[in-house]
mmCIF file of C-alpha atoms in Angstrom:
data_model
loop_
_atom_site.group_PDB
_atom_site.id
_atom_site.type_symbol
_atom_site.label_atom_id
_atom_site.label_comp_id
_atom_site.label_asym_id
_atom_site.label_seq_id
_atom_site.Cartn_x
_atom_site.Cartn_y
_atom_site.Cartn_z
ATOM 1 C CA TRP A 1 25.014 40.997 167.969
ATOM 2 C CA VAL A 2 25.425 40.219 171.652
ATOM 3 C CA ARG A 3 26.773 42.601 174.233
ATOM 4 C CA THR A 4 28.315 40.867 177.240
ATOM 5 C CA ASP A 5 29.654 43.848 179.197
ATOM 6 C CA PRO A 6 27.336 46.866 179.600
ATOM 7 C CA TRP A 7 30.142 49.087 180.859
ATOM 8 C CA GLU A 8 32.613 51.047 178.798
ATOM 9 C CA THR A 9 35.285 53.568 179.606
ATOM 10 C CA GLY A 10 35.542 56.688 177.494
ATOM 11 C CA PHE A 11 38.542 58.973 177.055
ATOM 12 C CA VAL A 12 37.559 62.529 176.194
ATOM 13 C CA ASP A 13 39.578 65.608 175.275
ATOM 14 C CA ILE A 14 38.070 68.439 177.323
ATOM 15 C CA THR A 15 40.121 71.064 175.516
ATOM 16 C CA GLY A 16 39.453 72.430 172.064
ATOM 17 C CA GLU A 17 36.857 70.368 170.223
ATOM 18 C CA GLN A 18 36.152 68.074 173.189
ATOM 19 C CA SER A 19 36.363 64.999 171.030
ATOM 20 C CA LEU A 20 36.196 61.335 171.995
ATOM 21 C CA LEU A 21 39.784 60.098 172.028
ATOM 22 C CA GLY A 22 38.961 56.469 172.617
ATOM 23 C CA GLN A 23 36.606 53.972 174.162
ATOM 24 C CA VAL A 24 37.275 50.529 175.609
ATOM 25 C CA ASP A 25 35.081 47.733 176.891
ATOM 26 C CA GLY A 26 34.942 47.377 180.651
ATOM 27 C CA ARG A 27 35.434 49.682 183.595
ATOM 28 C CA THR A 28 38.627 48.244 185.016
ATOM 29 C CA SER A 29 42.033 49.677 185.752
ATOM 30 C CA ALA A 30 43.472 47.054 183.382
ATOM 31 C CA ALA A 31 41.363 48.385 180.487
ATOM 32 C CA VAL A 32 42.415 51.969 181.241
ATOM 33 C CA LYS A 33 46.090 51.011 181.641
ATOM 34 C CA ALA A 34 46.106 49.098 178.348
ATOM 35 C CA TRP A 35 44.634 52.090 176.504
ATOM 36 C CA LEU A 36 47.084 54.525 178.111
ATOM 37 C CA ASP A 37 50.047 52.204 177.456
ATOM 38 C CA ALA A 38 49.164 52.268 173.753
ATOM 39 C CA ARG A 39 49.521 56.078 173.679
ATOM 40 C CA SER A 40 52.833 57.861 173.182
ATOM 41 C CA GLU A 41 54.909 59.093 176.102
ATOM 42 C CA ALA A 42 54.255 62.682 174.992
ATOM 43 C CA PHE A 43 50.504 62.046 175.090
ATOM 44 C CA ARG A 44 50.650 60.549 178.575
ATOM 45 C CA ALA A 45 52.820 63.431 179.822
ATOM 46 C CA GLY A 46 50.155 65.907 178.703
ATOM 47 C CA ILE A 47 47.278 64.546 180.801
ATOM 48 C CA GLU A 48 46.178 67.587 182.799
ATOM 49 C CA VAL A 49 42.765 66.444 184.057
ATOM 50 C CA VAL A 50 41.645 63.017 185.227
ATOM 51 C CA VAL A 51 37.950 62.530 186.038
ATOM 52 C CA ILE A 52 36.850 59.304 187.701
ATOM 53 C CA ASP A 53 33.160 58.550 188.232
ATOM 54 C CA PRO A 54 32.828 54.865 189.126
ATOM 55 C CA PRO A 55 29.611 52.986 189.896
ATOM 56 C CA ALA A 56 28.514 52.561 193.515
ATOM 57 C CA PHE A 57 31.244 50.605 195.305
ATOM 58 C CA ALA A 58 29.396 49.766 198.542
ATOM 59 C CA LYS A 59 25.792 48.682 198.367
ATOM 60 C CA ALA A 60 25.991 47.175 201.868
ATOM 61 C CA LYS A 61 27.579 48.446 205.077
ATOM 62 C CA SER A 62 29.945 45.454 205.061
ATOM 63 C CA GLU A 63 31.439 46.682 201.742
ATOM 64 C CA VAL A 64 32.498 50.153 202.956
ATOM 65 C CA GLY A 65 36.083 49.157 203.807
ATOM 66 C CA SER A 66 36.754 47.573 200.429
ATOM 67 C CA ALA A 67 35.026 50.502 198.710
ATOM 68 C CA LEU A 68 37.338 53.002 200.417
ATOM 69 C CA SER A 69 40.315 50.852 199.382
ATOM 70 C CA GLY A 70 38.986 50.932 195.825
ATOM 71 C CA PHE A 71 38.710 54.716 195.825
ATOM 72 C CA ALA A 72 42.263 54.960 197.217
ATOM 73 C CA ARG A 73 43.529 52.655 194.451
ATOM 74 C CA LEU A 74 41.787 54.718 191.763
ATOM 75 C CA ALA A 75 43.335 57.913 193.151
ATOM 76 C CA GLU A 76 46.755 56.256 193.230
ATOM 77 C CA LEU A 77 46.439 55.176 189.585
ATOM 78 C CA ALA A 78 45.171 58.623 188.558
ATOM 79 C CA CYS A 79 48.118 60.304 190.251
ATOM 80 C CA GLY A 80 50.425 58.064 188.249
ATOM 81 C CA VAL A 81 49.327 59.680 184.974
ATOM 82 C CA LEU A 82 48.413 63.177 186.147
ATOM 83 C CA ALA A 83 50.594 66.088 185.010
ATOM 84 C CA PRO A 84 52.608 67.850 187.760
ATOM 85 C CA GLN A 85 50.034 70.648 188.183
ATOM 86 C CA GLY A 86 47.065 68.601 186.959
ATOM 87 C CA THR A 87 43.544 68.305 188.324
ATOM 88 C CA LEU A 88 41.902 65.179 189.708
ATOM 89 C CA VAL A 89 38.106 65.044 189.923
ATOM 90 C CA MET A 90 36.717 62.062 191.836
ATOM 91 C CA ALA A 91 32.982 61.421 192.027
ATOM 92 C CA SER A 92 31.002 58.886 194.020
ATOM 93 C CA CYS A 93 27.396 57.754 194.112
ATOM 94 C CA THR A 94 28.011 55.471 197.090
ATOM 95 C CA ALA A 95 25.474 56.440 199.769
ATOM 96 C CA ARG A 96 27.339 54.640 202.558
ATOM 97 C CA ILE A 97 30.478 56.772 202.109
ATOM 98 C CA ASP A 98 30.365 60.479 202.946
ATOM 99 C CA ALA A 99 32.475 63.176 201.316
ATOM 100 C CA ASP A 100 35.004 63.294 204.190
ATOM 101 C CA ALA A 101 35.636 59.551 203.935
ATOM 102 C CA LEU A 102 35.998 59.838 200.146
ATOM 103 C CA ALA A 103 38.485 62.704 200.554
ATOM 104 C CA GLY A 104 40.462 60.586 203.028
ATOM 105 C CA ALA A 105 40.633 57.690 200.574
ATOM 106 C CA ILE A 106 41.825 60.042 197.823
ATOM 107 C CA ARG A 107 44.572 61.415 200.104
ATOM 108 C CA THR A 108 45.637 57.847 200.932
ATOM 109 C CA GLY A 109 45.919 56.963 197.263
ATOM 110 C CA ALA A 110 47.805 60.156 196.445
ATOM 111 C CA ALA A 111 50.272 59.491 199.258
ATOM 112 C CA ARG A 112 50.914 55.976 197.903
ATOM 113 C CA ALA A 113 51.742 57.583 194.550
ATOM 114 C CA ASP A 114 53.993 60.116 196.321
ATOM 115 C CA ARG A 115 51.787 62.973 195.146
ATOM 116 C CA GLU A 116 50.353 65.869 197.096
ATOM 117 C CA LEU A 117 46.830 66.968 196.169
ATOM 118 C CA ALA A 118 45.149 70.142 197.397
ATOM 119 C CA GLU A 119 41.358 69.977 197.580
ATOM 120 C CA TRP A 120 39.756 73.104 196.152
ATOM 121 C CA GLN A 121 36.087 72.246 195.705
ATOM 122 C CA ARG A 122 33.325 69.821 196.668
ATOM 123 C CA THR A 123 30.088 69.520 194.770
ATOM 124 C CA ALA A 124 26.983 67.435 195.388
ATOM 125 C CA HIS A 125 23.297 67.303 194.485
ATOM 126 C CA GLY A 126 21.744 70.197 192.638
ATOM 127 C CA LEU A 127 18.943 72.316 194.085
ATOM 128 C CA ASP A 128 16.426 70.211 192.151
ATOM 129 C CA HIS A 129 17.431 67.154 194.203
ATOM 130 C CA PRO A 130 16.766 68.049 197.853
ATOM 131 C CA VAL A 131 18.344 65.780 200.465
ATOM 132 C CA ARG A 132 16.138 65.058 203.449
ATOM 133 C CA PHE A 133 17.961 62.072 204.992
ATOM 134 C CA ARG A 134 21.650 61.099 205.336
ATOM 135 C CA GLU A 135 21.667 58.310 202.735
ATOM 136 C CA GLY A 136 20.000 60.692 200.284
ATOM 137 C CA ALA A 137 23.292 62.598 200.035
ATOM 138 C CA TYR A 138 24.833 59.887 197.884
ATOM 139 C CA LEU A 139 26.200 62.117 195.098
ATOM 140 C CA LYS A 140 29.502 63.782 195.861
ATOM 141 C CA CYS A 141 32.399 65.086 193.821
ATOM 142 C CA ILE A 142 35.795 66.272 195.041
ATOM 143 C CA TRP A 143 38.075 68.474 192.945
ATOM 144 C CA LEU A 144 41.805 68.474 193.699
ATOM 145 C CA ARG A 145 44.881 70.059 192.156
ATOM 146 C CA ALA A 146 48.285 68.434 192.221
ATOM 147 C CA ALA A 147 50.838 70.358 194.233
ATOM 148 C CA ARG A 148 53.645 68.007 193.196
#
């Protein structure tokens, strides 16, 4: 038994029994799209919450621009499957990108998908993880609700 890709994407039902709906190898938009395409139209129409928590996109300052583009693309893809009044939750552990920049990338992606998202909450490190320097504030999560 040899594992070549340590990353998987899980699809979880957060209503009712909170069961695992599916799991695919890889953490790519192609893997997610293939899994979603295999579901019925009624299933896809019922997606009310999309949570995206990718790995760190920018480990160097020179990667920040492409990382922001990546977050925008993820938001755009999420908006493509999100129900009309659905919720998008986007997390980041990228120290070089602050919460305002992440929110801007999400808005860019939503606009490309012709969706309007209203931010209603930001979360970050818990009290047990004090932040004493700027790069220490690497965990951030933005919660948004679709307005259309």
